[in-house]
Short mmCIF file of C-alpha atoms in Angstrom, two decimals:
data_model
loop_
_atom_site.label_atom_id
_atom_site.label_comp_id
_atom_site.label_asym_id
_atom_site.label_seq_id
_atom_site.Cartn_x
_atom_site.Cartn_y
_atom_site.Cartn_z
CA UNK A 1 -10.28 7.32 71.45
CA UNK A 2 -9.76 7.61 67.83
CA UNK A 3 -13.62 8.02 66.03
CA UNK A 4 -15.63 5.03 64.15
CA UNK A 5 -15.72 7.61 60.93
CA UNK A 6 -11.81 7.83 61.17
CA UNK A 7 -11.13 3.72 61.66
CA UNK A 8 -13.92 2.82 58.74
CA UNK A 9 -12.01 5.50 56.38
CA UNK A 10 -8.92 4.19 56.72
CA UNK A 11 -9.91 0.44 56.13
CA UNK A 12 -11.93 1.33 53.24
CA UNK A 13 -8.93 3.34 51.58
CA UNK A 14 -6.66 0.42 52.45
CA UNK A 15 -9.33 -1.61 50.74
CA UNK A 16 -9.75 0.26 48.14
CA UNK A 17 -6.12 0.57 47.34
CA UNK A 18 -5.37 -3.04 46.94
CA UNK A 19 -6.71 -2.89 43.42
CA UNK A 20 -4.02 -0.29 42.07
CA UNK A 21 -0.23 -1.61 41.08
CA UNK A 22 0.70 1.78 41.24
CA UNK A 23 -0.14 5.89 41.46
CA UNK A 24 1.37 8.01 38.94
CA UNK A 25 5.52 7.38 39.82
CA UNK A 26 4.29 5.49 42.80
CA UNK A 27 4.45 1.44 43.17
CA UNK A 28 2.17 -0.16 44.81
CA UNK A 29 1.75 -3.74 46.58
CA UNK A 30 -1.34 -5.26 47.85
CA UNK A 31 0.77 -7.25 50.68
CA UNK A 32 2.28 -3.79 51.62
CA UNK A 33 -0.74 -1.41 51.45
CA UNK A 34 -2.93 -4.26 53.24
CA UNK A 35 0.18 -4.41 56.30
CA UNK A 36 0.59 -0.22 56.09
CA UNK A 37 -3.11 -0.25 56.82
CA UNK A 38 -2.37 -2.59 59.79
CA UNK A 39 -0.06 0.09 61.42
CA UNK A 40 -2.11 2.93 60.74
CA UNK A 41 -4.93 1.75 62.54
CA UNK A 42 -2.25 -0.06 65.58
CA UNK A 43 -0.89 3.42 66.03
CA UNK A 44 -4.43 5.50 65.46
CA UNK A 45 -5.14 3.79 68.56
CA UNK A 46 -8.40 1.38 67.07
CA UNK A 47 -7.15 -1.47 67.61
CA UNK A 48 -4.44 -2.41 70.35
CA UNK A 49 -0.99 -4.44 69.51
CA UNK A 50 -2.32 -7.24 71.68
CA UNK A 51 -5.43 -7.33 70.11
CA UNK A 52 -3.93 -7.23 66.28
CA UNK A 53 -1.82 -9.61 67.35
CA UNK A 54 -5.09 -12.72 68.48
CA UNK A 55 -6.75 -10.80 65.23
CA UNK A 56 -4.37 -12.54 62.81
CA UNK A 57 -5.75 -16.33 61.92
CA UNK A 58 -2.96 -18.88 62.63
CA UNK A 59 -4.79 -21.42 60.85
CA UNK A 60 -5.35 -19.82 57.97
CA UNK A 61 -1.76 -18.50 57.53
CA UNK A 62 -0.43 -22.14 57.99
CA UNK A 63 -2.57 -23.28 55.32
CA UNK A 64 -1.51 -21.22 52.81
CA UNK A 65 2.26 -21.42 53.92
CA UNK A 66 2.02 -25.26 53.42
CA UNK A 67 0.08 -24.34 49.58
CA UNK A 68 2.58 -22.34 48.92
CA UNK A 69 5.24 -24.56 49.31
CA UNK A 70 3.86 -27.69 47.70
CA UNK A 71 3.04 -25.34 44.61
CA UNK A 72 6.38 -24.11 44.79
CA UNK A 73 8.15 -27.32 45.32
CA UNK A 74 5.93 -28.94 42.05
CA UNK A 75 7.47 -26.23 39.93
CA UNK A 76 11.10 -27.21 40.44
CA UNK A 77 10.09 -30.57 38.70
CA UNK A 78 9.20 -28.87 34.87
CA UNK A 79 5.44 -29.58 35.74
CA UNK A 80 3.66 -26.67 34.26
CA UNK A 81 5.98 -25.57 31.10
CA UNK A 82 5.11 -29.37 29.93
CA UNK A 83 1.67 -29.37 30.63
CA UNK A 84 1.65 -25.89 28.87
CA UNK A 85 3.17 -27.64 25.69
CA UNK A 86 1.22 -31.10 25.77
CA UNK A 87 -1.95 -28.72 26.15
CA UNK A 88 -1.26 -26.97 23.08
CA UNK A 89 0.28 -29.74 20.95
CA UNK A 90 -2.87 -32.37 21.85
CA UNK A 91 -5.65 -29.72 21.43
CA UNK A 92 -5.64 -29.53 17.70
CA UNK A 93 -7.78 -26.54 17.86
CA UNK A 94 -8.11 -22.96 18.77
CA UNK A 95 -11.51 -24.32 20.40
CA UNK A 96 -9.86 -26.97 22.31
CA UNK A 97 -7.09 -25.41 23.22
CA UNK A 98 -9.04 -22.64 25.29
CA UNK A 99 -11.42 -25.51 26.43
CA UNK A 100 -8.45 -27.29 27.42
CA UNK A 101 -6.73 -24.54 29.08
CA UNK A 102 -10.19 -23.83 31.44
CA UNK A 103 -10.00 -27.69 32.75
CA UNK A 104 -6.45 -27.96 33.04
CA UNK A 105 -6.32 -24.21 35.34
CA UNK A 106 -9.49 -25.39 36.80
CA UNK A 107 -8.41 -28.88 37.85
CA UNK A 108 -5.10 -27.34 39.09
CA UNK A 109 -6.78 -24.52 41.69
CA UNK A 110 -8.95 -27.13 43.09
CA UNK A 111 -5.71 -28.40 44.57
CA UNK A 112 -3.50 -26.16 45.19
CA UNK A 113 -3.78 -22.19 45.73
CA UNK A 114 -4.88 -20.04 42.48
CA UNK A 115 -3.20 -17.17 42.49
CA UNK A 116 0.28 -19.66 42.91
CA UNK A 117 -1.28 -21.12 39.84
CA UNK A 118 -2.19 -18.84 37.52
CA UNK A 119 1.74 -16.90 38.21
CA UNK A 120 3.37 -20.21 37.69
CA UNK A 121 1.58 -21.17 34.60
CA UNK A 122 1.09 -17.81 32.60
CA UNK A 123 4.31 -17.14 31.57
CA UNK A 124 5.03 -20.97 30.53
CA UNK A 125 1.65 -20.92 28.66
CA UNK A 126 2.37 -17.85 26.98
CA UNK A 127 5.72 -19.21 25.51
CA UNK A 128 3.97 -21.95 24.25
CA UNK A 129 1.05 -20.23 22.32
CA UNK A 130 3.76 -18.30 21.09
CA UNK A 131 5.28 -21.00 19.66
CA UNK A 132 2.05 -22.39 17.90
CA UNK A 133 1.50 -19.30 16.47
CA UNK A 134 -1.75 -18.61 18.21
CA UNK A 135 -3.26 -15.70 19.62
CA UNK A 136 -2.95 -15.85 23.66
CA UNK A 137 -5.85 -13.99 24.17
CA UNK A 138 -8.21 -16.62 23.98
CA UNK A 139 -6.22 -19.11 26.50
CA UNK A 140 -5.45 -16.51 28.87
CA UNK A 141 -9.00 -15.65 29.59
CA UNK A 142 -9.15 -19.11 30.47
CA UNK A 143 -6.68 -19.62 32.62
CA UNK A 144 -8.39 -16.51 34.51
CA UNK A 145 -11.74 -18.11 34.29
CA UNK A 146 -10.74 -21.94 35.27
CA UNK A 147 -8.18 -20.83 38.28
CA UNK A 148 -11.45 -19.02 40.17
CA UNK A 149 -13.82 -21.69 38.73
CA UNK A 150 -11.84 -24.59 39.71
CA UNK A 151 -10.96 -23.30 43.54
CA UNK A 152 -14.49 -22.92 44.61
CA UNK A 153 -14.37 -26.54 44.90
CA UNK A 154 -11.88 -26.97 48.03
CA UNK A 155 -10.50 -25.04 50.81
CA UNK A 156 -6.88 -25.54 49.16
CA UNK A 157 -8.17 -23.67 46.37
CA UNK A 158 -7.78 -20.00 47.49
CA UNK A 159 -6.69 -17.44 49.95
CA UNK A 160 -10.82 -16.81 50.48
CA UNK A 161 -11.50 -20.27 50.98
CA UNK A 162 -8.96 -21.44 53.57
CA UNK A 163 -9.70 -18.26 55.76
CA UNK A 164 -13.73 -19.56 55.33
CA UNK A 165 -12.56 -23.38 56.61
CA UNK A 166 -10.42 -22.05 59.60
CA UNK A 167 -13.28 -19.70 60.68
CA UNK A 168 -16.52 -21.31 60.20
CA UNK A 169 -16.22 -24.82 61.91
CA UNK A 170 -16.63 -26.54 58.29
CA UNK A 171 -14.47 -30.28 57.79
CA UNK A 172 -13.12 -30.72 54.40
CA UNK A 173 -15.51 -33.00 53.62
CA UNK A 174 -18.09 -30.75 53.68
CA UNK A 175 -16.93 -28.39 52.44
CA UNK A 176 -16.32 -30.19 48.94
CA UNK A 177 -19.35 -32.31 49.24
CA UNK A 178 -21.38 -29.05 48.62
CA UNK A 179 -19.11 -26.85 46.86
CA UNK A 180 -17.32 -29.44 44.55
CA UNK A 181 -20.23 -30.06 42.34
CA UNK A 182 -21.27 -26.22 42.08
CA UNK A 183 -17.45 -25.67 40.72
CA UNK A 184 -18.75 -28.49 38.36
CA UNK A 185 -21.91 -26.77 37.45
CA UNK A 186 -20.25 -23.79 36.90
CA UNK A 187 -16.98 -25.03 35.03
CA UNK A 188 -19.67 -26.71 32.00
CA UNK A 189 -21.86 -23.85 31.54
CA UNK A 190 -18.59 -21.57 31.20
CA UNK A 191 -16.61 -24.45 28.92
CA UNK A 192 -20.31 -24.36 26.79
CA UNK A 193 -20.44 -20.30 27.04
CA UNK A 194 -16.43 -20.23 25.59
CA UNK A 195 -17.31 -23.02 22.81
CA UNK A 196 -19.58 -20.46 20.85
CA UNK A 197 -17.11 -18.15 20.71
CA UNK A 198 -13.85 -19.48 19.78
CA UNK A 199 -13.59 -21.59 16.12
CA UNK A 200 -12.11 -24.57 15.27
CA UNK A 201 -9.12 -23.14 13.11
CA UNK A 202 -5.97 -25.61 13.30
CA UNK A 203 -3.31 -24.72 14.88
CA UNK A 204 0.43 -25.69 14.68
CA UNK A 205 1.48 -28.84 16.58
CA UNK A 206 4.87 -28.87 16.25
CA UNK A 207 5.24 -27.21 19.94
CA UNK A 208 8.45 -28.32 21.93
CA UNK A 209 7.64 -30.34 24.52
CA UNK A 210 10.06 -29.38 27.57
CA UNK A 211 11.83 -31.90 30.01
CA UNK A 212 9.93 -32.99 32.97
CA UNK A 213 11.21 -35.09 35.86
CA UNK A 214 8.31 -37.84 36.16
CA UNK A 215 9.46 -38.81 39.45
CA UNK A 216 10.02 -35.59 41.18
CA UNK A 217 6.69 -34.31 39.71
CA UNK A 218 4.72 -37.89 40.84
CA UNK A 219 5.79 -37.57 44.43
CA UNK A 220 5.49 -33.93 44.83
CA UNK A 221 1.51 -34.18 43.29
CA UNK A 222 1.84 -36.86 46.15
CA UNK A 223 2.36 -34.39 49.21
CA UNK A 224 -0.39 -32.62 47.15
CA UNK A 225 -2.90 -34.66 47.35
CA UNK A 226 -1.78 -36.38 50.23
CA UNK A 227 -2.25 -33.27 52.16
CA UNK A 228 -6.02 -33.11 51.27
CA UNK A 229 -6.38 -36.53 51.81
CA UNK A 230 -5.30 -36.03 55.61
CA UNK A 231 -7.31 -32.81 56.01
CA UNK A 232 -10.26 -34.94 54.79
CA UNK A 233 -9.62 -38.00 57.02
CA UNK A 234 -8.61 -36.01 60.22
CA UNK A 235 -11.38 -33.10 60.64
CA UNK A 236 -9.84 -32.75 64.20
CA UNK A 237 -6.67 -32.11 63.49
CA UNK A 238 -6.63 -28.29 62.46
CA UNK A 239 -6.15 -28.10 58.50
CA UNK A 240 -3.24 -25.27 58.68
CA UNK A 241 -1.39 -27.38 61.38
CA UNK A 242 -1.56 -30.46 58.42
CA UNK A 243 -0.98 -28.79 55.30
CA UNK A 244 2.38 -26.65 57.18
CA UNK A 245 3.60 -30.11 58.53
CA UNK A 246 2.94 -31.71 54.70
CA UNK A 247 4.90 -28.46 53.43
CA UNK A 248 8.06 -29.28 55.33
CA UNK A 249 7.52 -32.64 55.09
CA UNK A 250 7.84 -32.02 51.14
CA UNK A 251 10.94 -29.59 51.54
CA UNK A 252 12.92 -31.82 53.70
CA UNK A 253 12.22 -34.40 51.15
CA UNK A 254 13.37 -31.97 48.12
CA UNK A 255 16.48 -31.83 50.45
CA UNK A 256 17.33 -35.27 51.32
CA UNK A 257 16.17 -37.48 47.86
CA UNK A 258 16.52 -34.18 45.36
CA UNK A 259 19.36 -32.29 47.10
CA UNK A 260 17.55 -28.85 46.81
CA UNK A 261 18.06 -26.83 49.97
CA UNK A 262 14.40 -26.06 51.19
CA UNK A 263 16.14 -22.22 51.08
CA UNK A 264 15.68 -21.88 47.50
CA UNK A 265 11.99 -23.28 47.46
CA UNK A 266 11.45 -20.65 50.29
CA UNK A 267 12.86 -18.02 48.35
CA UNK A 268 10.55 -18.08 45.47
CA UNK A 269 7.10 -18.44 47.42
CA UNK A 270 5.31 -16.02 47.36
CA UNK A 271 5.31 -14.95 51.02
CA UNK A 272 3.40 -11.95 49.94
CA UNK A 273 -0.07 -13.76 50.08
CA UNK A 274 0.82 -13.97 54.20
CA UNK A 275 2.01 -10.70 54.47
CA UNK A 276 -1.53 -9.60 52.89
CA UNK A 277 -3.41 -11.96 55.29
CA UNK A 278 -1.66 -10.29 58.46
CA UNK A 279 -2.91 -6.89 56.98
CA UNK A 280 -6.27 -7.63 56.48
CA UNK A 281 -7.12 -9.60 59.57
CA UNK A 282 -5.82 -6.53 61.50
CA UNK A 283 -7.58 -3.71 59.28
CA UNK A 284 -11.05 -6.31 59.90
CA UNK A 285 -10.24 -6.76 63.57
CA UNK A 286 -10.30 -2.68 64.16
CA UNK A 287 -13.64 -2.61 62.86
CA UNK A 288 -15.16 -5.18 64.50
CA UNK A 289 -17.03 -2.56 67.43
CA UNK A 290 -17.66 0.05 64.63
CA UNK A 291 -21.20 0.60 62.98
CA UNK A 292 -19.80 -0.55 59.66
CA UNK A 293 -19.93 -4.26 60.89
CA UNK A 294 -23.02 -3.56 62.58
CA UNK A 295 -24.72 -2.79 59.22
CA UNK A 296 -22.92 -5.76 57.75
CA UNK A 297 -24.47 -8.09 60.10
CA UNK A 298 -28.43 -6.58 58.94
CA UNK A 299 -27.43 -7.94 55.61
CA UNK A 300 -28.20 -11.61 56.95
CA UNK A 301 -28.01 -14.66 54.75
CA UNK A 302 -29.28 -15.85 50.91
CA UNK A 303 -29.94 -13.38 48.75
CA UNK A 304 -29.35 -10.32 50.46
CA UNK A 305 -25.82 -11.91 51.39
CA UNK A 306 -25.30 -13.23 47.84
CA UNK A 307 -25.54 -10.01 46.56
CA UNK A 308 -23.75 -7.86 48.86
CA UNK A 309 -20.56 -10.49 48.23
CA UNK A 310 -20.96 -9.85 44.76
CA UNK A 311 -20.65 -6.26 44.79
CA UNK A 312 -18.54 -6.10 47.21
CA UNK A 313 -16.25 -8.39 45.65
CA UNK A 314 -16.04 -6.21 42.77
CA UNK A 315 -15.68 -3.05 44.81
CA UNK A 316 -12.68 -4.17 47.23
CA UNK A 317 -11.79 -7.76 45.67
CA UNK A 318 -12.58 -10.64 47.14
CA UNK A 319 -10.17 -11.25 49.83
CA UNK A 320 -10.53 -8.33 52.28
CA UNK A 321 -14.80 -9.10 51.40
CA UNK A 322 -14.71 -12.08 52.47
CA UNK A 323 -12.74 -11.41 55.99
CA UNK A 324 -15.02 -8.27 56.09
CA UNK A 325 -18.34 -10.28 55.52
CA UNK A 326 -17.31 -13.07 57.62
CA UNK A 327 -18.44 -11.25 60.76
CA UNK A 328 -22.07 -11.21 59.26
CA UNK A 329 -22.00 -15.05 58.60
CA UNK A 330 -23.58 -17.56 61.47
CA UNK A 331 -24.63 -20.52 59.40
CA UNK A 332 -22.92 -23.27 57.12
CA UNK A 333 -25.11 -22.19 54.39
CA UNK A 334 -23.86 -18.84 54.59
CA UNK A 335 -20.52 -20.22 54.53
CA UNK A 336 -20.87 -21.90 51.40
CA UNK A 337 -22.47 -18.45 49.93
CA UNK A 338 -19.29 -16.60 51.04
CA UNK A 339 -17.49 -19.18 49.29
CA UNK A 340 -18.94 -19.54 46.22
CA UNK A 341 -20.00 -16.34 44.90
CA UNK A 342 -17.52 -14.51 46.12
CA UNK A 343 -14.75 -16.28 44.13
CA UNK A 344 -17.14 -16.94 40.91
CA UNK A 345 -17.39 -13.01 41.05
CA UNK A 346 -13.99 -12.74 40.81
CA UNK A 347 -14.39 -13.16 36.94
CA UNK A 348 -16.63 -10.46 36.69
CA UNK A 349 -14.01 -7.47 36.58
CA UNK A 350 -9.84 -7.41 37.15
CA UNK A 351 -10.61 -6.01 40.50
CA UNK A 352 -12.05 -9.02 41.99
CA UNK A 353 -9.77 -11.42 41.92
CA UNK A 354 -5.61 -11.13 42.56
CA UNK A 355 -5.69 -13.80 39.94
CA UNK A 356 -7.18 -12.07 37.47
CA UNK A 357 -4.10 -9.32 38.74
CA UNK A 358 -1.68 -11.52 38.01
CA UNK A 359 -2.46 -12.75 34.92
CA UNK A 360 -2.97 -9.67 33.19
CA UNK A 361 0.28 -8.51 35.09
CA UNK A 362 2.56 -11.24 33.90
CA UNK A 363 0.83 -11.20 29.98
CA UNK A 364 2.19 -7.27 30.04
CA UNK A 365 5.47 -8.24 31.39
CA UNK A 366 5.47 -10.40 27.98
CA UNK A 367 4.21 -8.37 26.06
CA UNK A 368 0.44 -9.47 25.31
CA UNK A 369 -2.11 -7.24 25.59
CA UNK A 370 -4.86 -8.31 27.42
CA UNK A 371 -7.93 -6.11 27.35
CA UNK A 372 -9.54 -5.05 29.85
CA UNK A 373 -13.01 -4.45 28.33
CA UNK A 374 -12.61 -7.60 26.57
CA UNK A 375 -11.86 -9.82 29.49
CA UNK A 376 -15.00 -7.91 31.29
CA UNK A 377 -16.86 -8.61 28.23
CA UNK A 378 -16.33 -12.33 28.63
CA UNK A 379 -15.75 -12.67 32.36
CA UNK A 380 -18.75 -10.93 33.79
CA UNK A 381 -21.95 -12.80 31.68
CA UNK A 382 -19.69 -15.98 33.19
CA UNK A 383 -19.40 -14.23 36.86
CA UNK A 384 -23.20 -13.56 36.57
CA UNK A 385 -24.58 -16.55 35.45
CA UNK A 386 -22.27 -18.69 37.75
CA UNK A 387 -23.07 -16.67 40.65
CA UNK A 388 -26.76 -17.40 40.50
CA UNK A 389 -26.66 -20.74 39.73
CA UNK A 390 -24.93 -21.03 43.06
CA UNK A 391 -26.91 -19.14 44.69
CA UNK A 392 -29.88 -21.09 43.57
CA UNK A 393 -28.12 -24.39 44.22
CA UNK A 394 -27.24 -23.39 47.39
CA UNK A 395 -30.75 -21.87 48.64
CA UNK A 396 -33.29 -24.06 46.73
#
């Protein structure tokens, strides 16, 4: 029997790995590393391949299958490189435009998946700050900021968040009824906390507005929403089981009124997200008899847990923290904690959040520099601040 020291090393290092793109020569992948983890610890012995296999979350993969898609699907009507134009040609201002650009990213992840977000709507936005002559600095820190801000709100908002609904016996309803007005709180004080430092310098507004198909974009933002609707009316019904049946639903309508094999949609989802997801719930399932959940669970709930998810967040990100500190969490409240802060700290550092990743990924692709130290120098006062006013929401 392989030792606890042995099992907790090599989850930590798969952890702890998820953060890097690549070693010297070497690429990396967080989907991979998360899944080469999985193996490791299948053939160390920790965990067996029947017990991996009732360690990965059905629910939760279904979920975000069925986000993926709708996302996906959404694209293929011109949505985002038009809402990326209108935003900069209606804002007027560099102010506005980065207030603008929070809301719209915010408003977006509280429906549909952030990380799908924020790599669907980078590259368009990009192009048309480009095209305005305006610095994308500014706008891209928002994007970052709104995409976590915005999907504290709902369980369709991120990876974190549909894991948390599948695992803690939480409707939909509830879940927004507490959470949706702390991504409220949380999305003013940051839209007052970017106001001070951004001026109102016009900017061009001459931006090319790109086609859109009105009708393919209405009804897919109607399988969108009509999917939340239905988790929100039918708490029995298992959430992943609704949002994967409103997925196909929405490809085999692509297929039949659009005449887009669902093939193509499938082939530019990001199937990646899953593959991470199957990693991770087998690296937390081989821990689950070791001391290191054993000392997770002493961390109980409110403060002590709010502060370990921050940190911890920031230390591993805050995908594989949350499926690690979900076997310390008994109560709703502690749900909601798990929730919250751990996604608002995702704006505290690049390492916290894939979105964050991604954004700063696809702006070097493009070739924007993004700072580091700047976007910590903006995103972690807002992660901070954020964080406790959640916490205090939540516990007071």
């Amino acid at each position: 029997m392989v030792s606890d020291a042995i099992v907790i090393s090599v989850v930590l290092a798969a952890f702890g790995l998820l953060f890097f793109r690549q070693i010297r020569v070497y690429p990396l992948t967080r989907s991979i590393t998360a899944a080469t983890g999985a193996v490791v610890v299948v053939a160390l012995g920790a965990i067996s391949p029947e017990e991996a296999l009732r360690s990965i979350d059905s629910e939760t993969i279904l979920l975000l299958f069925g986000m993926l898609a709708h996302v996906e699907a959404l694209s293929r009507s011109g949505f985002y490189p038009w809402a990326a134009a209108q935003l900069v040609r209606r804002t007027g201002t560099v102010r506005r435009l980065v207030i603008g650009t929070l809301w719209l990213a915010a408003i977006l992840s509280a429906l549909a998946l952030n990380d799908a977000i924020v790599l669907l709507m980078t590259p368009v936005l990009i192009q048309a700050v480009r095209d305005a002559e305006v610095n994308a600095t500014g706008p891209l820190v928002a994007v970052i900021l709104g995409a976590n801000i915005g999907s504290v709100a709902t369980p369709l908002g991120n990876p974190q968040n549909a894991y948390i609904l599948s695992q803690s016996g939480l409707t939909t309803l509830e879940f927004v009824s507490v959470l949706g007005p702390i991504a409220g709180v949380s999305l003013v004080v940051t839209t007052a906390m970017l106001a001070v430092q951004h001026n109102g310098t016009p900017i061009k507004s001459t931006v090319s507005v790109p086609d859109i198909d009105r009708q393919w974009a209405i009804s897919s933002g109607t399988f969108l929403i009509g999917t939340f609707v239905l988790m929100a009316a039918l708490p029995t019904v298992p959430a992943g089981i609704i949002a994967a049946g409103m997925g196909i639903c929405h490809l085999a309508w692509l297929q039949l009124f659009r005449r887009l094999p669902g093939e193509e949609v499938l082939a530019e989802m990001d199937w990646g997200i899953l593959v991470l997801f199957v990693g991770l719930f087998v690296l937390v399932g081989s821990v689950g008899d070791t001391v290191l959940v054993e000392t997770l669970r002493q961390v109980g709930s409110g403060l002590g847990l709010a502060g370990v998810t921050f940190v911890l967040s920031n230390l591993v990100s805050n995908v594989p923290a949350v499926v690690l500190l979900s076997t310390a969490v008994s109560d709703p409240t502690g749900w909601y904690l798990l929730a919250a802060v751990s996604t608002l700290a995702g704006n505290a550092t690049p390492i916290a959040s894939a979105a964050t990743l991604i954004v700063l990924d696809q702006a070097s692709r493009r070739g924007v520099d993004l700072s580091v130290v700047h976007l910590i120098r903006v995103g972690l006062p807002v992660a901070i601040v954020t964080s406790v006013l959640a916490t205090v929401i939540l516990l007071v």
